[in-house]
């Protein structure tokens, strides 16, 4: 099968940052927590590829470790959304039209109606700024997204013959949901997961930009941008590299999502391409 | 089928929407109240500082109503808001409603300005892309919007400042003169923030516009319209556009909430004294009542806009009126 260009390009872009994040556990060109004031604000060069910041820390190394922070936050936030949202969506579909369905869907609407970033700011502000609280704040808003996708995917499957057959064979609704429905909506979930992943990276960047994400000395892209702001007129490299890192990672994930949808979602292949639901931020 | 709006159906639809609107507000207020309640630390002792005597703190707690039960405090807060009384700021000692309304005059116009820019940009771009489907123009537009979605608005804002404020001196890098002092200068100082906010939203909106138009252009009734002699452009204008507007409207409603939330981040880039900065100050100064009320107002604005969008659907699409 020929892979779509978008998938290949997206996977290369994202793979680059994923690799940087993984390598950063073992090696970075410089230590990101050691300050070297003598070498502060160096422009990009042979020694410091992306230059140094106002504390003399190596920007390239900080971007590598920042990739770790961004990816970790977004992965766990998507994980929360899947772990809570998918069972809820499956349950709602299994009890379609019932009280449970109604309760779950109205609860979903409610979370959806909230301006997510505002509530995320509230949560991180109340429980203290940390990467963990950023994860929870972003993760909560992933729950209704996955619940909706799972429910709508599952609803159409519940009318199919093989599900009916499983019911006749005496399998319970929970068992059918996990054995027969879940594997068949996995494609939808993967596509949505990629998109929520990229939104999570953007949300993490925004939260750490306002100081509510990972705390220093842990490098994060958003915080690097915030720190660079006062120096942007004489040291633009401080703002450029973390920004590019965010844009390229998010772009890579979005392209991957598009490409994955093309091959995984057969309904889309022949139809006009449309985007699946996007969650707020 | 009779598609004229029937009064009972429309009434039923509106009542149901109104009910769920009210329910959302109640739920939102409970959530916000609960979150604020778990904040560690006593606002009374925070206000009075470390050297305050326990008696003074106790007296202030009493005066602030911190000793009554949770439910009473919640009801007090809500009934106050319904009367326009948002309490008194712990740190500024002025009514919160004053603080908030002064700042709303920056945050809301900024969000509307951005929504306007985003719509003005997205509609023609989406239309052109749909009309030139598969051609280089379309591919170029799709690539550009893909990039636009990936750019964090606060970073884009910083780049705009470097280019237009620091290098070219066309705009000031931040600050806000005030509407009454200088209207045009105030509008100008919101321009860069609005552009920064609008770009990612415009990219999303243009994509939705395009795919929604292409979706409707593939419908049978468009083929019928073409078959009876309408040109592609006529069919697009007379039949497809209106039907394509439904998903576009949904997204626009959702975008208003992104824009408001985004506005509170962007305000930090441009040092705009809007709601966002008030919230952040309130958080660092433990001025909970300000945070609580400001967040509640933002949530109210978002839920209200979504409610209006729901009603707008019914105007655009008569089929929805019958459904609950």
Short mmCIF file of C-alpha atoms in Angstrom, two decimals, chain A residues 30-257:
data_model
loop_
_atom_site.label_atom_id
_atom_site.label_comp_id
_atom_site.label_asym_id
_atom_site.label_seq_id
_atom_site.Cartn_x
_atom_site.Cartn_y
_atom_site.Cartn_z
CA UNK A 30 25.40 20.60 27.23
CA UNK A 31 23.85 20.18 30.64
CA UNK A 32 20.62 22.20 30.75
CA UNK A 33 20.78 22.97 34.46
CA UNK A 34 24.34 24.29 34.59
CA UNK A 35 24.57 28.04 34.28
CA UNK A 36 27.51 29.58 32.44
CA UNK A 37 27.07 33.33 32.66
CA UNK A 38 30.32 33.94 30.77
CA UNK A 39 28.75 32.33 27.71
CA UNK A 40 25.40 34.11 27.93
CA UNK A 41 23.37 35.21 24.91
CA UNK A 42 25.72 33.71 22.32
CA UNK A 43 24.23 33.74 18.83
CA UNK A 44 23.96 30.39 17.02
CA UNK A 45 27.39 29.05 16.14
CA UNK A 46 29.61 25.98 15.85
CA UNK A 47 29.81 25.35 19.60
CA UNK A 48 26.25 26.27 20.53
CA UNK A 49 24.20 25.33 17.46
CA UNK A 50 21.17 27.36 18.49
CA UNK A 51 23.06 29.82 20.72
CA UNK A 52 22.75 30.30 24.46
CA UNK A 53 20.22 32.03 26.72
CA UNK A 54 20.72 34.75 29.34
CA UNK A 55 22.10 32.20 31.78
CA UNK A 56 24.49 30.74 29.22
CA UNK A 57 22.46 27.55 28.85
CA UNK A 58 22.64 25.80 25.49
CA UNK A 59 19.38 26.38 23.56
CA UNK A 60 19.76 23.23 21.48
CA UNK A 61 20.00 21.09 24.61
CA UNK A 62 17.06 22.91 26.15
CA UNK A 63 14.95 22.26 23.05
CA UNK A 64 15.79 18.56 23.31
CA UNK A 65 14.77 18.37 26.96
CA UNK A 66 11.77 20.63 26.25
CA UNK A 67 10.59 18.11 23.66
CA UNK A 68 10.52 15.58 26.47
CA UNK A 69 8.31 17.83 28.61
CA UNK A 70 5.92 18.69 25.78
CA UNK A 71 5.54 15.14 24.53
CA UNK A 72 5.18 13.68 28.01
CA UNK A 73 2.46 16.15 28.99
CA UNK A 74 0.54 15.65 25.74
CA UNK A 75 0.84 11.84 25.80
CA UNK A 76 -0.48 11.53 29.33
CA UNK A 77 -3.24 14.07 28.65
CA UNK A 78 -4.37 12.01 25.65
CA UNK A 79 -4.08 8.90 27.82
CA UNK A 80 -6.45 10.42 30.37
CA UNK A 81 -8.90 11.31 27.61
CA UNK A 82 -8.83 7.79 26.15
CA UNK A 83 -8.89 5.96 29.48
CA UNK A 84 -11.93 7.86 30.76
CA UNK A 85 -13.63 9.00 27.55
CA UNK A 86 -13.70 5.76 25.59
CA UNK A 87 -15.42 3.63 28.29
CA UNK A 88 -17.93 6.45 28.82
CA UNK A 89 -18.64 6.67 25.10
CA UNK A 90 -18.97 2.90 24.80
CA UNK A 91 -21.31 2.80 27.79
CA UNK A 92 -23.43 5.60 26.34
CA UNK A 93 -23.71 3.76 23.02
CA UNK A 94 -24.52 0.45 24.69
CA UNK A 95 -27.33 2.13 26.61
CA UNK A 96 -28.35 4.28 23.67
CA UNK A 97 -31.45 6.34 24.41
CA UNK A 98 -31.35 5.41 28.08
CA UNK A 99 -30.77 7.52 31.13
CA UNK A 100 -27.07 6.65 31.26
CA UNK A 101 -26.60 7.80 27.66
CA UNK A 102 -28.39 11.04 28.40
CA UNK A 103 -26.38 11.70 31.58
CA UNK A 104 -23.06 10.98 29.89
CA UNK A 105 -23.81 13.08 26.84
CA UNK A 106 -25.11 16.07 28.82
CA UNK A 107 -22.05 15.87 31.06
CA UNK A 108 -19.97 15.92 27.90
CA UNK A 109 -21.75 18.96 26.55
CA UNK A 110 -21.12 20.70 29.82
CA UNK A 111 -17.36 20.14 29.80
CA UNK A 112 -17.36 21.10 26.13
CA UNK A 113 -19.09 24.37 26.87
CA UNK A 114 -16.32 25.48 29.19
CA UNK A 115 -13.52 27.58 27.78
CA UNK A 116 -10.88 24.92 28.31
CA UNK A 117 -7.86 27.14 28.57
CA UNK A 118 -9.53 29.34 31.18
CA UNK A 119 -10.40 26.35 33.32
CA UNK A 120 -6.94 24.90 32.79
CA UNK A 121 -5.51 28.18 34.03
CA UNK A 122 -7.86 28.04 37.02
CA UNK A 123 -6.89 24.45 37.85
CA UNK A 124 -3.16 24.99 37.57
CA UNK A 125 -3.47 28.24 39.50
CA UNK A 126 -5.38 26.61 42.34
CA UNK A 127 -3.40 23.41 42.67
CA UNK A 128 -0.11 25.09 42.00
CA UNK A 129 1.71 25.33 38.71
CA UNK A 130 3.36 22.05 37.75
CA UNK A 131 3.64 19.75 34.79
CA UNK A 132 1.35 17.27 36.53
CA UNK A 133 -1.45 19.79 37.01
CA UNK A 134 -1.04 20.95 33.42
CA UNK A 135 -1.51 17.32 32.36
CA UNK A 136 -4.68 16.97 34.42
CA UNK A 137 -6.08 20.27 33.19
CA UNK A 138 -5.47 19.38 29.54
CA UNK A 139 -6.52 15.76 30.06
CA UNK A 140 -9.95 16.59 31.47
CA UNK A 141 -10.92 18.34 28.26
CA UNK A 142 -9.84 15.34 26.21
CA UNK A 143 -12.42 13.15 27.96
CA UNK A 144 -15.55 14.47 26.17
CA UNK A 145 -13.75 14.47 22.83
CA UNK A 146 -13.00 10.76 23.05
CA UNK A 147 -16.38 9.98 24.59
CA UNK A 148 -18.13 11.56 21.61
CA UNK A 149 -15.96 9.83 19.04
CA UNK A 150 -16.34 6.46 20.77
CA UNK A 151 -20.09 6.85 21.11
CA UNK A 152 -20.77 7.90 17.55
CA UNK A 153 -18.47 5.20 16.19
CA UNK A 154 -20.03 2.56 18.43
CA UNK A 155 -23.63 3.56 17.66
CA UNK A 156 -23.30 2.65 14.01
CA UNK A 157 -21.68 -0.66 14.90
CA UNK A 158 -24.46 -1.68 17.29
CA UNK A 159 -26.85 -2.00 14.33
CA UNK A 160 -24.62 -4.46 12.47
CA UNK A 161 -25.38 -8.16 12.12
CA UNK A 162 -22.28 -9.50 13.80
CA UNK A 163 -23.00 -7.49 16.93
CA UNK A 164 -26.56 -8.79 16.86
CA UNK A 165 -25.16 -12.30 16.49
CA UNK A 166 -22.92 -11.79 19.50
CA UNK A 167 -25.95 -10.64 21.48
CA UNK A 168 -27.93 -13.67 20.40
CA UNK A 169 -24.98 -15.85 21.42
CA UNK A 170 -25.53 -14.48 24.91
CA UNK A 171 -22.60 -12.08 25.26
CA UNK A 172 -23.18 -9.16 27.61
CA UNK A 173 -23.11 -5.55 26.48
CA UNK A 174 -19.85 -4.81 28.26
CA UNK A 175 -18.15 -7.80 26.67
CA UNK A 176 -19.46 -6.93 23.22
CA UNK A 177 -18.31 -3.34 23.67
CA UNK A 178 -14.76 -4.36 24.40
CA UNK A 179 -14.49 -7.44 22.16
CA UNK A 180 -16.33 -6.32 19.06
CA UNK A 181 -16.93 -2.58 19.17
CA UNK A 182 -13.64 -1.25 20.51
CA UNK A 183 -11.37 -2.91 17.91
CA UNK A 184 -13.55 -1.50 15.18
CA UNK A 185 -13.46 2.07 16.39
CA UNK A 186 -9.72 1.96 17.09
CA UNK A 187 -9.02 3.67 13.78
CA UNK A 188 -11.20 6.62 14.64
CA UNK A 189 -9.58 6.85 18.06
CA UNK A 190 -6.08 6.81 16.64
CA UNK A 191 -6.85 9.64 14.24
CA UNK A 192 -8.47 11.73 16.96
CA UNK A 193 -5.66 10.85 19.34
CA UNK A 194 -3.11 12.36 16.95
CA UNK A 195 -5.10 15.57 16.75
CA UNK A 196 -5.59 15.80 20.52
CA UNK A 197 -1.88 15.12 20.88
CA UNK A 198 -1.02 18.17 18.79
CA UNK A 199 -3.58 20.29 20.63
CA UNK A 200 -2.06 19.08 23.90
CA UNK A 201 1.37 20.28 22.79
CA UNK A 202 -0.07 23.70 21.97
CA UNK A 203 -1.96 23.85 25.27
CA UNK A 204 1.13 22.86 27.24
CA UNK A 205 3.12 25.57 25.48
CA UNK A 206 0.46 28.17 26.32
CA UNK A 207 0.24 27.11 29.96
CA UNK A 208 3.99 27.08 30.48
CA UNK A 209 4.23 30.40 28.63
CA UNK A 210 2.07 32.00 31.33
CA UNK A 211 4.11 30.21 33.99
CA UNK A 212 1.57 27.52 34.84
CA UNK A 213 3.30 24.53 33.25
CA UNK A 214 6.53 22.72 34.08
CA UNK A 215 8.54 24.75 36.58
CA UNK A 216 12.18 25.79 36.27
CA UNK A 217 14.78 24.42 36.03
CA UNK A 218 12.91 21.88 33.83
CA UNK A 219 13.09 23.40 30.35
CA UNK A 220 9.84 23.73 28.45
CA UNK A 221 9.25 25.42 25.12
CA UNK A 222 6.54 27.73 26.38
CA UNK A 223 8.65 28.95 29.27
CA UNK A 224 11.64 29.49 27.00
CA UNK A 225 9.42 31.75 24.89
CA UNK A 226 8.24 33.63 27.96
CA UNK A 227 11.84 34.12 29.12
CA UNK A 228 12.90 35.32 25.69
CA UNK A 229 10.27 38.02 25.51
CA UNK A 230 12.22 40.80 27.19
CA UNK A 231 15.32 40.03 25.13
CA UNK A 232 13.67 39.55 21.80
CA UNK A 233 14.94 42.81 20.31
CA UNK A 234 18.62 41.96 20.75
CA UNK A 235 18.55 38.15 20.94
CA UNK A 236 15.82 36.96 18.55
CA UNK A 237 17.28 33.44 18.42
CA UNK A 238 15.92 32.90 21.94
CA UNK A 239 12.37 33.20 20.63
CA UNK A 240 12.85 31.66 17.20
CA UNK A 241 14.08 28.18 18.05
CA UNK A 242 11.52 27.16 20.70
CA UNK A 243 8.79 28.61 18.45
CA UNK A 244 9.97 26.57 15.47
CA UNK A 245 10.11 23.50 17.69
CA UNK A 246 6.43 23.93 18.66
CA UNK A 247 5.29 24.69 15.11
CA UNK A 248 7.15 21.77 13.55
CA UNK A 249 6.02 19.26 16.18
CA UNK A 250 2.40 20.33 15.91
CA UNK A 251 2.59 20.47 12.12
CA UNK A 252 4.10 16.99 12.06
CA UNK A 253 1.34 15.59 14.24
CA UNK A 254 -1.40 17.28 12.23
CA UNK A 255 -0.01 16.00 8.95
CA UNK A 256 0.25 12.53 10.50
CA UNK A 257 -3.37 12.81 11.60
#
